[in-house]
C-alpha positions as a LaTeX table, in Angstrom:
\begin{tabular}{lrrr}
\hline
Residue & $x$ (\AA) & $y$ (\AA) & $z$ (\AA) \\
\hline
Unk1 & 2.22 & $-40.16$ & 15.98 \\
Unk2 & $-0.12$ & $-38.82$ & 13.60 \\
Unk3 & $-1.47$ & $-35.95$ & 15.86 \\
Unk4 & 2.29 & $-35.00$ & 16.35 \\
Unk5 & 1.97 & $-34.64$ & 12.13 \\
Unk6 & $-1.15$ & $-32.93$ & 11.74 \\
Unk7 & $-0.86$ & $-30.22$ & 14.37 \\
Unk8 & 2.42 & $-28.68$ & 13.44 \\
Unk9 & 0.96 & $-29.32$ & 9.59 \\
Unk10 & $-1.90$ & $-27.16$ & 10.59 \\
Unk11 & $-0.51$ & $-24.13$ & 12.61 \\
Unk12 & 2.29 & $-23.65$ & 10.13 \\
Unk13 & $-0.69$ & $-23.49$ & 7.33 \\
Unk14 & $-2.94$ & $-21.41$ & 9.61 \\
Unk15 & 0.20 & $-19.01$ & 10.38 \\
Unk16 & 1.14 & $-18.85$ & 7.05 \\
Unk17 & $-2.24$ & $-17.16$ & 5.87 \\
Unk18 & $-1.34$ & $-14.02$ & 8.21 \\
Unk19 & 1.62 & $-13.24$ & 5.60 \\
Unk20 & $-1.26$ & $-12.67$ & 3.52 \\
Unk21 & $-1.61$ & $-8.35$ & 2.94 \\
Unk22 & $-5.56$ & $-8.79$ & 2.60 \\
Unk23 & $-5.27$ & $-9.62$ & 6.59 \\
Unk24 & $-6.32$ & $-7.03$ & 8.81 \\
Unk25 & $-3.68$ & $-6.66$ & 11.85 \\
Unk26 & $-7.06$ & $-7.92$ & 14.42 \\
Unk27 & $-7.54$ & $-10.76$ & 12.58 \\
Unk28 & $-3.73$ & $-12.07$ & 12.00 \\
Unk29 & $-3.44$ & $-11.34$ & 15.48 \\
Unk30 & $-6.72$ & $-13.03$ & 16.85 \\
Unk31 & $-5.11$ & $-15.96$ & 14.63 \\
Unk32 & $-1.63$ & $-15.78$ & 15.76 \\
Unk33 & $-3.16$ & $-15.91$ & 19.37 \\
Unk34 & $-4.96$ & $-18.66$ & 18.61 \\
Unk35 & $-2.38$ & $-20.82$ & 17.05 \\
Unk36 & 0.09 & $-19.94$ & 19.71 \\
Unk37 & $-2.40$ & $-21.03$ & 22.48 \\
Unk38 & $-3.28$ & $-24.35$ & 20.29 \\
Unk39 & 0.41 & $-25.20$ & 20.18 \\
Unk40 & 0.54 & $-24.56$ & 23.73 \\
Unk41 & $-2.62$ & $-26.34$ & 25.32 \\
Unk42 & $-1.42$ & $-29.36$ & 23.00 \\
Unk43 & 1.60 & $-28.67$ & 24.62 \\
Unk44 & 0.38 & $-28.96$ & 28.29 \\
Unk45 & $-2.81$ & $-31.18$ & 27.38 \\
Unk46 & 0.34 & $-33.82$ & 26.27 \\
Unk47 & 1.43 & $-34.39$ & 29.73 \\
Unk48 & $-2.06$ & $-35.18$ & 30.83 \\
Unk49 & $-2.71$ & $-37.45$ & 27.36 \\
Unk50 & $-5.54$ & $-34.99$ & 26.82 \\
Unk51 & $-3.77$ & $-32.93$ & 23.94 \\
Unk52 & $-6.67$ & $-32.29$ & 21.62 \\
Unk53 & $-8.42$ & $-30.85$ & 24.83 \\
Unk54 & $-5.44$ & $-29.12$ & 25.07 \\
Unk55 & $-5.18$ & $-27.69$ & 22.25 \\
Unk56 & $-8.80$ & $-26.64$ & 21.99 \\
Unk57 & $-8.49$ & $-24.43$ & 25.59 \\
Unk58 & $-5.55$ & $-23.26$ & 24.35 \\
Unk59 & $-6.74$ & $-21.73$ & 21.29 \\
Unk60 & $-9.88$ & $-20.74$ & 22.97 \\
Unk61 & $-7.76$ & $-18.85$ & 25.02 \\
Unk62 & $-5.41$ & $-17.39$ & 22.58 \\
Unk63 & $-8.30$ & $-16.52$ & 20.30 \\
Unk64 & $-9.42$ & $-13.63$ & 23.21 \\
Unk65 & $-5.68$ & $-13.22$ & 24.24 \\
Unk66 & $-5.25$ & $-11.71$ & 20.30 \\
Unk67 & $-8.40$ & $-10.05$ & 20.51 \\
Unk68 & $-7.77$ & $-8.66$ & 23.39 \\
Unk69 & $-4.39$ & $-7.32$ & 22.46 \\
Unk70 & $-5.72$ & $-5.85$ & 19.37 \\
Unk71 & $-8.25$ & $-3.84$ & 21.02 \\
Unk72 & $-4.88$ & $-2.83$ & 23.11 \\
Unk73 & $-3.12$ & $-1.40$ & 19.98 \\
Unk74 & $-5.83$ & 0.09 & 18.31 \\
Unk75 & $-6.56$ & 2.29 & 21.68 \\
Unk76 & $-3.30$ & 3.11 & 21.77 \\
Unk77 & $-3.38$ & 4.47 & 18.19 \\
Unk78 & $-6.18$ & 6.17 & 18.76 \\
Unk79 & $-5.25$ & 8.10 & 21.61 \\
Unk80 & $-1.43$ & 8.53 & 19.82 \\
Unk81 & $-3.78$ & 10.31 & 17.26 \\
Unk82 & $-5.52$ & 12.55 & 19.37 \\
Unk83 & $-2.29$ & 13.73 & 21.23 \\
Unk84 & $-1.24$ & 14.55 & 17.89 \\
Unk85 & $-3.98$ & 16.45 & 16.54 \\
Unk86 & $-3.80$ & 18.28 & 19.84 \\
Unk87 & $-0.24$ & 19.24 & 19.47 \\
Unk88 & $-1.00$ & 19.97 & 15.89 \\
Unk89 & $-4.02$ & 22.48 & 17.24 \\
Unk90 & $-1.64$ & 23.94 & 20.06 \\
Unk91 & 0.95 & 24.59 & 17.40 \\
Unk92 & $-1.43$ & 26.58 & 15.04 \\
Unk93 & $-3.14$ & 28.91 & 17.75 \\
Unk94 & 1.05 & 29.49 & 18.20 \\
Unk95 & 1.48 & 31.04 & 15.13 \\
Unk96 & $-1.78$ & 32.62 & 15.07 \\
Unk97 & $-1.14$ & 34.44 & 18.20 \\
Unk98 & 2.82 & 35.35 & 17.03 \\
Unk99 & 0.90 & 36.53 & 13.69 \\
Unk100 & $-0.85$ & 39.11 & 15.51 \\
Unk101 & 1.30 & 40.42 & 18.03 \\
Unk102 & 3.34 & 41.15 & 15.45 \\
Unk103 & 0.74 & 42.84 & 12.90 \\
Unk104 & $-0.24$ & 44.71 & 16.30 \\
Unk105 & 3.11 & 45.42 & 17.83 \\
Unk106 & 3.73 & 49.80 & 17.35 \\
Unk107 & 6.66 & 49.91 & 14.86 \\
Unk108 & 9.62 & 51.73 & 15.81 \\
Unk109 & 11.48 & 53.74 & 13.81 \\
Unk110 & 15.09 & 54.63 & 14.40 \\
Unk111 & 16.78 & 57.77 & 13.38 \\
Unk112 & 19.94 & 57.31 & 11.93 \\
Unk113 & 22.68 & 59.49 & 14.53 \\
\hline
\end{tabular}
């Protein structure tokens, strides 16, 4: 009954320091991973009356699932970055070429009828 206590006790303090703004987003979601895959090894390991094992695989695993997932989401920042600064580039040469067709372009001059 006591590990029932203590490990609900513990993730809830564990998930409560990722409210915390000095977090970075890898390391609230390395710990999020790992309390997730604590909870559910302990989970799991409870059917086998091996929670604590459990619980440690679990957050083993969660630990490299958040990791993992970071790595994810700062690739796909990076790359949302890039296609930006590429659009922003494209855009520029745009108005650089409209700039001097048009300070190249012969005038015309009408004649009023």
């Amino acid at each position: 009954m006591r590990k029932m206590v203590l490990l609900p006790a513990a993730l809830a303090l564990g998930l409560a320091g990722c409210s915390n703004d000095s977090m970075t987003p890898g390391g609230r979601d390395v710990l999020i991973g790992g309390a997730g895959g604590a909870l559910a090894g302990a989970a799991i390991g409870s059917f086998t009356a091996n929670a604590g094992v459990g619980a440690l695989i679990g957050a083993g695993v969660g630990v490299v699932g958040g990791y993992l997932w970071n790595q994810h989401q700062v690739a796909e920042r990076q790359a949302a970055e890039r296609r930006q600064q590429q659009l922003d580039a494209a855009y520029q040469r745009g108005v650089q070429t409209g700039e001097r067709q048009r300070n190249t372009a012969p005038t015309t001059t009408t004649t009023p009828r």
